[in-house]
Amino acid sequence: MTPRFSTSLRVGTACLIAAVWQLGNLPAASAQQPPPAAAPEEAPKPSPMATPAMTGPLVANPNPMYLDITPFFGPMYVTGAVTGFGMAQTDPILGLDRRWNFDVSNAQATLQTTEGMFQFFLEPGIYALPTLGLPYKRVTDMPTSTRLFGGLPVAWGKVVFNDNFSIQGGKLPTIMGAEYMFTFQNMNIERGLLWAQENVINRGVQANLTTGPVAWSLSLNDGFYTGEYNYMIGSAAWTINPTNSVVVMGGGPFDRVTATNTPVGPQYNNSMMFMLGYTYNDAPWTITPYVQYTHVDRDTGLSLVDSSTIGGAILASYKFNDYISLAGRWEYIDSSGAATVGGAGLLGYGPGSSAM
């Protein structure tokens, strides 16, 4: 059957009022100083936090608050983000969405250490995940936010063996895809059509290795938060120069996932994912085109149909000045397979559907 393109076009506009929680150093009278640097009379100065990663327009706090938790870890940096969300759309899904939405889409803190052999990262708080093509669920609409991945959605510990090799474990952001989980991490407020095919948070272990300009990561985890640790994802990111970089990613289960009480259906839990992306980053432009392929094999025992998706996207942002930027995206995704055997496929708009 020829893939169908939906004739019901949902047009939406969204605005983000983002106030990044810029916590500066505590006053000298109350702040405990971290261990002295090479010059005993000078305390080390905080640097912008590399985690959570951001693609703009927001940037990490350049002067985070820090607390001294020596002798266990050294300085612990504390910051966070609070974002407001507003959206208007022409064609809400009846009973599942609204024509207008206003929300506090993020209210989160981050606590992390960045020095020494043993490090950790914690990100408690509330959050919403606005996604193109899906009904918007407010933070207060349970179980979408705090019950989805809990009130502590990201939490991991890391053993840093040297500047080039580390191993971390816990609740980890997926290494798959071109967009991050939370609104304030991305150039576009809503996650995209291709992002909706990927996992978001998984529990497991991850090894990281840097060899020259190439950064490698390999993760053994529970995929789409299934609790079954039989999913593996790997990535290789090549920084050609400060302006250009290329990344290739892939992953999938090495055994069938039978869990049913999961954030997504069994067709996603058992799917393989592959992605190839490129990023051009030279002010005022940031441009990221990428292609992605997903596939799940038929399994009558799990009611899985043979289904695939292939899609492409271009994400772009233009920075007018330090305060104003404009971002946008174009995406297309097509599905195949499910229409020939019946049942739901990997794209949730009907058998053999496509979307742009």
Tab-separated table of C-alpha atoms in Angstrom:
chain	number	residue	atom	x	y	z
A	1	MET	CA	0.000	0.000	0.000
A	2	THR	CA	1.265	3.448	-0.822
A	3	PRO	CA	2.110	5.365	2.366
A	4	ARG	CA	-0.511	7.940	3.217
A	5	PHE	CA	0.152	11.539	4.185
A	6	SER	CA	-2.272	12.897	6.733
A	7	THR	CA	-4.599	15.587	5.335
A	8	SER	CA	-5.264	16.937	8.812
A	9	LEU	CA	-2.532	19.531	9.233
A	10	ARG	CA	-1.832	20.616	12.787
A	11	VAL	CA	-0.418	24.114	12.813
A	12	GLY	CA	1.032	25.277	16.082
A	13	THR	CA	3.101	28.112	17.444
A	14	ALA	CA	5.009	27.977	20.664
A	15	CYS	CA	6.900	30.475	22.711
A	16	LEU	CA	9.341	29.858	25.488
A	17	ILE	CA	9.831	32.252	28.354
A	18	ALA	CA	12.994	30.774	29.793
A	19	ALA	CA	14.593	31.983	32.958
A	20	VAL	CA	17.708	29.979	33.562
A	21	TRP	CA	18.328	29.734	37.226
A	22	GLN	CA	21.631	31.604	37.357
A	23	LEU	CA	22.782	30.909	40.871
A	24	GLY	CA	26.015	32.742	41.514
A	25	ASN	CA	28.576	32.005	44.206
A	26	LEU	CA	27.365	32.169	47.744
A	27	PRO	CA	28.419	35.278	49.688
A	28	ALA	CA	31.852	34.996	51.160
A	29	ALA	CA	30.452	34.868	54.669
A	30	SER	CA	28.417	31.718	53.977
A	31	ALA	CA	30.173	29.919	51.124
A	32	GLN	CA	32.680	27.248	51.908
A	33	GLN	CA	35.662	27.476	49.628
A	34	PRO	CA	36.764	24.426	47.606
A	35	PRO	CA	40.272	23.016	48.051
A	36	PRO	CA	42.988	25.578	47.215
A	37	ALA	CA	44.513	25.592	43.764
A	38	ALA	CA	48.202	25.757	42.977
A	39	ALA	CA	48.376	29.222	44.543
A	40	PRO	CA	47.061	28.773	48.117
A	41	GLU	CA	45.822	32.345	48.340
A	42	GLU	CA	43.441	31.904	45.348
A	43	ALA	CA	40.335	29.721	45.353
A	44	PRO	CA	39.472	28.010	42.058
A	45	LYS	CA	36.914	29.808	39.946
A	46	PRO	CA	33.817	27.913	38.772
A	47	SER	CA	33.536	27.199	35.057
A	48	PRO	CA	30.400	26.705	32.925
A	49	MET	CA	28.916	23.280	33.444
A	50	ALA	CA	29.158	20.907	30.481
A	51	THR	CA	26.214	18.858	31.811
A	52	PRO	CA	23.377	19.002	30.932
A	53	ALA	CA	24.454	19.589	27.348
A	54	MET	CA	22.822	22.458	25.434
A	55	THR	CA	22.605	23.353	21.745
A	56	GLY	CA	21.365	26.888	22.407
A	57	PRO	CA	20.113	29.502	22.480
A	58	LEU	CA	20.518	29.141	26.247
A	59	VAL	CA	23.985	28.453	27.616
A	60	ALA	CA	25.257	26.941	30.827
A	61	ASN	CA	25.597	29.087	33.913
A	62	PRO	CA	29.084	30.627	33.683
A	63	ASN	CA	29.300	31.188	37.441
A	64	PRO	CA	27.465	28.391	39.295
A	65	MET	CA	27.192	28.179	43.036
A	66	TYR	CA	29.471	25.590	44.598
A	67	LEU	CA	29.645	23.800	47.909
A	68	ASP	CA	32.695	22.068	49.310
A	69	ILE	CA	31.984	18.402	50.049
A	70	THR	CA	35.625	17.404	50.531
A	71	PRO	CA	37.053	14.874	51.247
A	72	PHE	CA	34.473	12.854	49.369
A	73	PHE	CA	34.169	14.593	45.994
A	74	GLY	CA	35.508	18.159	46.144
A	75	PRO	CA	33.390	21.101	44.940
A	76	MET	CA	29.734	20.322	44.155
A	77	TYR	CA	28.244	22.781	41.652
A	78	VAL	CA	24.572	23.719	42.011
A	79	THR	CA	22.438	25.436	39.385
A	80	GLY	CA	19.202	24.715	37.504
A	81	ALA	CA	16.539	25.917	35.074
A	82	VAL	CA	12.964	27.207	35.200
A	83	THR	CA	11.063	27.547	31.902
A	84	GLY	CA	7.583	28.721	31.002
A	85	PHE	CA	5.737	27.354	27.980
A	86	GLY	CA	2.923	28.739	25.826
A	87	MET	CA	1.350	27.158	22.733
A	88	ALA	CA	-1.581	27.793	20.375
A	89	GLN	CA	-2.657	25.228	17.764
A	90	THR	CA	-5.379	24.940	15.144
A	91	ASP	CA	-6.264	21.252	15.378
A	92	PRO	CA	-5.996	19.783	18.893
A	93	ILE	CA	-6.725	16.091	19.286
A	94	LEU	CA	-10.178	16.010	20.873
A	95	GLY	CA	-10.171	14.761	24.414
A	96	LEU	CA	-6.367	14.576	24.567
A	97	ASP	CA	-5.158	18.102	23.897
A	98	ARG	CA	-6.165	21.762	24.095
A	99	ARG	CA	-6.219	24.632	21.633
A	100	TRP	CA	-4.197	26.720	24.094
A	101	ASN	CA	-1.582	25.471	26.533
A	102	PHE	CA	0.343	27.340	29.206
A	103	ASP	CA	2.644	25.578	31.596
A	104	VAL	CA	5.772	25.631	33.719
A	105	SER	CA	7.544	23.139	31.501
A	106	ASN	CA	10.694	22.797	33.625
A	107	ALA	CA	11.572	23.495	37.248
A	108	GLN	CA	14.748	21.563	37.880
A	109	ALA	CA	17.965	21.783	39.837
A	110	THR	CA	21.303	20.244	38.907
A	111	LEU	CA	23.926	19.085	41.370
A	112	GLN	CA	27.216	17.774	40.081
A	113	THR	CA	30.893	17.270	40.677
A	114	THR	CA	33.468	17.596	37.898
A	115	GLU	CA	36.759	16.825	39.619
A	116	GLY	CA	38.505	13.740	40.897
A	117	MET	CA	38.159	10.071	40.078
A	118	PHE	CA	34.603	9.713	41.405
A	119	GLN	CA	31.965	12.139	40.121
A	120	PHE	CA	28.165	12.349	40.085
A	121	PHE	CA	25.274	14.243	38.492
A	122	LEU	CA	21.732	14.694	39.854
A	123	GLU	CA	18.831	16.533	38.184
A	124	PRO	CA	15.709	16.541	40.394
A	125	GLY	CA	12.558	18.430	39.484
A	126	ILE	CA	9.414	18.528	37.354
A	127	TYR	CA	9.299	18.599	33.559
A	128	ALA	CA	7.096	18.313	30.474
A	129	LEU	CA	8.102	16.872	27.101
A	130	PRO	CA	6.313	18.789	24.301
A	131	THR	CA	6.605	16.722	21.105
A	132	LEU	CA	5.461	17.409	17.549
A	133	GLY	CA	2.586	15.199	16.446
A	134	LEU	CA	1.621	14.194	19.992
A	135	PRO	CA	-0.826	15.764	22.466
A	136	TYR	CA	0.819	18.123	24.937
A	137	LYS	CA	0.723	16.892	28.523
A	138	ARG	CA	1.144	19.475	31.266
A	139	VAL	CA	3.423	18.942	34.225
A	140	THR	CA	0.294	18.542	36.357
A	141	ASP	CA	-1.164	15.886	34.031
A	142	MET	CA	0.060	12.720	35.698
A	143	PRO	CA	1.668	10.357	34.920
A	144	THR	CA	3.360	12.309	32.148
A	145	SER	CA	6.052	14.144	34.097
A	146	THR	CA	7.233	13.094	37.510
A	147	ARG	CA	5.797	9.578	37.208
A	148	LEU	CA	7.259	9.020	33.755
A	149	PHE	CA	10.917	8.895	34.761
A	150	GLY	CA	10.384	9.964	38.355
A	151	GLY	CA	11.136	13.173	40.202
A	152	LEU	CA	14.815	12.417	39.670
A	153	PRO	CA	14.853	11.671	35.908
A	154	VAL	CA	18.637	11.850	35.529
A	155	ALA	CA	21.054	10.534	38.154
A	156	TRP	CA	24.410	8.881	37.576
A	157	GLY	CA	27.812	8.265	39.052
A	158	LYS	CA	31.048	8.199	37.086
A	159	VAL	CA	34.505	6.731	37.519
A	160	VAL	CA	37.061	8.830	35.615
A	161	PHE	CA	40.184	6.786	34.969
A	162	ASN	CA	41.953	9.525	33.016
A	163	ASP	CA	41.207	12.450	30.688
A	164	ASN	CA	40.252	10.048	27.882
A	165	PHE	CA	38.327	7.195	29.524
A	166	SER	CA	35.431	6.990	31.975
A	167	ILE	CA	32.571	4.673	32.949
A	168	GLN	CA	29.243	5.897	34.313
A	169	GLY	CA	26.106	4.187	35.532
A	170	GLY	CA	22.595	5.035	36.709
A	171	LYS	CA	19.686	6.795	35.017
A	172	LEU	CA	21.335	8.102	31.866
A	173	PRO	CA	20.150	10.318	29.021
A	174	THR	CA	20.217	8.293	25.828
A	175	ILE	CA	23.197	8.815	23.537
A	176	MET	CA	20.885	8.357	20.544
A	177	GLY	CA	19.605	11.246	18.443
A	178	ALA	CA	20.223	14.908	17.637
A	179	GLU	CA	17.948	16.460	20.285
A	180	TYR	CA	18.131	16.344	24.058
A	181	MET	CA	15.322	15.559	26.498
A	182	PHE	CA	14.380	18.897	28.073
A	183	THR	CA	13.121	22.098	26.413
A	184	PHE	CA	15.941	24.348	27.642
A	185	GLN	CA	18.623	22.060	26.160
A	186	ASN	CA	17.546	22.483	22.534
A	187	MET	CA	17.300	25.177	19.875
A	188	ASN	CA	13.658	24.162	19.217
A	189	ILE	CA	11.208	24.045	22.110
A	190	GLU	CA	9.295	20.958	21.013
A	191	ARG	CA	11.022	17.663	20.276
A	192	GLY	CA	10.555	16.415	16.726
A	193	LEU	CA	9.046	13.636	14.654
A	194	LEU	CA	12.331	11.731	14.466
A	195	TRP	CA	12.990	12.251	18.178
A	196	ALA	CA	9.687	10.510	18.914
A	197	GLN	CA	11.163	7.277	17.499
A	198	GLU	CA	14.048	7.296	19.996
A	199	ASN	CA	14.383	6.424	23.645
A	200	VAL	CA	14.916	9.254	26.151
A	201	ILE	CA	16.158	7.920	29.493
A	202	ASN	CA	17.605	4.498	30.137
A	203	ARG	CA	19.054	2.730	33.138
A	204	GLY	CA	22.409	1.067	32.665
A	205	VAL	CA	26.139	1.599	32.262
A	206	GLN	CA	28.052	3.617	29.677
A	207	ALA	CA	31.726	3.724	28.701
A	208	ASN	CA	33.243	6.853	27.151
A	209	LEU	CA	36.542	7.005	25.263
A	210	THR	CA	38.237	9.887	23.448
A	211	THR	CA	40.864	9.182	20.797
A	212	GLY	CA	42.096	12.408	19.251
A	213	PRO	CA	39.173	14.194	17.564
A	214	VAL	CA	36.778	11.217	17.931
A	215	ALA	CA	34.627	10.644	21.017
A	216	TRP	CA	33.236	7.112	21.437
A	217	SER	CA	30.402	5.980	23.724
A	218	LEU	CA	28.925	2.521	24.291
A	219	SER	CA	25.948	1.887	26.576
A	220	LEU	CA	24.349	-1.321	27.859
A	221	ASN	CA	20.924	-0.392	29.198
A	222	ASP	CA	17.201	-1.085	29.375
A	223	GLY	CA	16.384	0.709	26.118
A	224	PHE	CA	13.010	2.433	26.365
A	225	TYR	CA	12.970	2.236	30.184
A	226	THR	CA	11.742	-1.349	30.165
A	227	GLY	CA	13.672	-2.768	33.116
A	228	GLU	CA	15.139	-5.475	30.844
A	229	TYR	CA	18.857	-4.832	30.369
A	230	ASN	CA	19.342	-6.194	26.877
A	231	TYR	CA	19.665	-3.023	24.793
A	232	MET	CA	22.929	-1.618	23.452
A	233	ILE	CA	23.633	1.782	21.885
A	234	GLY	CA	26.915	3.071	20.468
A	235	SER	CA	28.013	6.401	19.036
A	236	ALA	CA	31.076	7.970	17.439
A	237	ALA	CA	31.391	11.754	17.156
A	238	TRP	CA	34.170	13.225	15.030
A	239	THR	CA	35.036	16.870	15.644
A	240	ILE	CA	36.579	17.844	12.317
A	241	ASN	CA	37.291	21.384	13.508
A	242	PRO	CA	35.561	23.911	15.797
A	243	THR	CA	32.961	24.566	13.089
A	244	ASN	CA	32.179	21.110	11.695
A	245	SER	CA	31.392	17.770	13.323
A	246	VAL	CA	29.892	14.436	12.268
A	247	VAL	CA	28.213	11.779	14.388
A	248	VAL	CA	27.008	8.239	13.708
A	249	MET	CA	24.863	6.281	16.172
A	250	GLY	CA	23.135	2.939	16.297
A	251	GLY	CA	21.482	0.586	18.728
A	252	GLY	CA	18.966	-2.110	19.397
A	253	PRO	CA	18.026	-5.077	21.595
A	254	PHE	CA	20.035	-8.289	21.395
A	255	ASP	CA	17.032	-10.245	22.690
A	256	ARG	CA	13.262	-9.778	22.605
A	257	VAL	CA	11.853	-7.344	25.160
A	258	THR	CA	8.720	-8.744	26.781
A	259	ALA	CA	8.030	-5.986	29.352
A	260	THR	CA	4.572	-4.414	28.977
A	261	ASN	CA	4.419	-1.714	31.688
A	262	THR	CA	6.679	0.700	29.814
A	263	PRO	CA	6.417	4.331	28.582
A	264	VAL	CA	5.972	3.145	24.969
A	265	GLY	CA	4.604	0.083	23.224
A	266	PRO	CA	6.403	-3.196	22.443
A	267	GLN	CA	7.087	-2.170	18.837
A	268	TYR	CA	9.419	0.600	20.091
A	269	ASN	CA	10.919	-1.508	22.882
A	270	ASN	CA	12.111	-3.997	20.262
A	271	SER	CA	13.176	-1.555	17.549
A	272	MET	CA	16.633	-0.900	16.146
A	273	MET	CA	17.769	2.698	15.515
A	274	PHE	CA	20.458	4.203	13.292
A	275	MET	CA	21.334	7.872	12.806
A	276	LEU	CA	23.875	9.905	10.816
A	277	GLY	CA	24.198	13.616	11.545
A	278	TYR	CA	26.301	16.661	10.778
A	279	THR	CA	26.555	19.974	12.655
A	280	TYR	CA	27.776	23.331	11.374
A	281	ASN	CA	28.374	25.742	14.246
A	282	ASP	CA	29.761	29.148	13.336
A	283	ALA	CA	28.086	32.207	14.847
A	284	PRO	CA	25.481	33.363	14.171
A	285	TRP	CA	24.418	30.025	12.580
A	286	THR	CA	23.969	26.551	14.021
A	287	ILE	CA	22.700	24.018	11.467
A	288	THR	CA	22.185	20.284	12.035
A	289	PRO	CA	20.901	18.059	9.220
A	290	TYR	CA	20.508	14.341	9.960
A	291	VAL	CA	18.900	11.146	8.710
A	292	GLN	CA	17.484	8.335	10.809
A	293	TYR	CA	16.243	4.771	10.255
A	294	THR	CA	14.324	2.506	12.638
A	295	HIS	CA	13.103	-1.071	12.200
A	296	VAL	CA	11.334	-3.792	14.162
A	297	ASP	CA	10.981	-7.422	13.003
A	298	ARG	CA	7.701	-9.282	13.062
A	299	ASP	CA	7.012	-11.393	16.132
A	300	THR	CA	3.572	-12.944	16.392
A	301	GLY	CA	4.177	-13.945	20.012
A	302	LEU	CA	4.559	-10.283	20.966
A	303	SER	CA	1.997	-9.017	18.399
A	304	LEU	CA	4.759	-7.180	16.525
A	305	VAL	CA	4.425	-6.395	12.838
A	306	ASP	CA	7.360	-5.897	10.503
A	307	SER	CA	7.727	-2.119	10.337
A	308	SER	CA	10.333	0.505	9.430
A	309	THR	CA	10.668	4.272	9.370
A	310	ILE	CA	13.111	6.457	7.500
A	311	GLY	CA	13.295	10.186	7.957
A	312	GLY	CA	15.370	13.301	7.598
A	313	ALA	CA	15.495	16.611	9.420
A	314	ILE	CA	17.229	19.980	9.350
A	315	LEU	CA	17.495	21.908	12.613
A	316	ALA	CA	18.746	25.494	12.403
A	317	SER	CA	19.223	28.493	14.666
A	318	TYR	CA	20.280	32.084	13.936
A	319	LYS	CA	21.547	34.269	16.780
A	320	PHE	CA	20.829	37.969	16.275
A	321	ASN	CA	22.599	39.060	19.459
A	322	ASP	CA	23.238	37.855	22.999
A	323	TYR	CA	19.523	38.073	23.828
A	324	ILE	CA	17.549	37.134	20.703
A	325	SER	CA	17.742	34.103	18.420
A	326	LEU	CA	15.391	32.382	15.992
A	327	ALA	CA	15.234	28.618	15.471
A	328	GLY	CA	13.256	26.304	13.196
A	329	ARG	CA	13.097	22.815	11.790
A	330	TRP	CA	12.012	20.851	8.750
A	331	GLU	CA	11.311	17.126	9.058
A	332	TYR	CA	9.911	14.298	6.989
A	333	ILE	CA	9.352	10.712	8.096
A	334	ASP	CA	7.886	7.764	6.186
A	335	SER	CA	6.847	4.318	7.432
A	336	SER	CA	6.494	0.987	5.676
A	337	GLY	CA	5.692	-2.632	6.388
A	338	ALA	CA	2.782	-2.482	8.781
A	339	ALA	CA	0.139	-1.892	6.108
A	340	THR	CA	0.826	-5.261	4.458
A	341	VAL	CA	0.224	-7.355	7.569
A	342	GLY	CA	-2.094	-5.203	9.668
A	343	GLY	CA	-1.543	-3.797	13.128
A	344	ALA	CA	0.306	-0.785	14.456
A	345	GLY	CA	3.728	0.159	13.157
A	346	LEU	CA	6.488	2.438	14.344
A	347	LEU	CA	4.775	5.618	13.160
A	348	GLY	CA	1.575	6.186	15.055
A	349	TYR	CA	-0.503	7.886	12.342
A	350	GLY	CA	-1.873	4.695	10.787
A	351	PRO	CA	-0.428	1.829	8.712
A	352	GLY	CA	1.984	3.005	6.036
A	353	SER	CA	1.625	6.647	7.097
A	354	SER	CA	4.057	9.515	6.683
A	355	ALA	CA	4.368	12.992	8.134
A	356	MET	CA	6.104	16.277	7.403
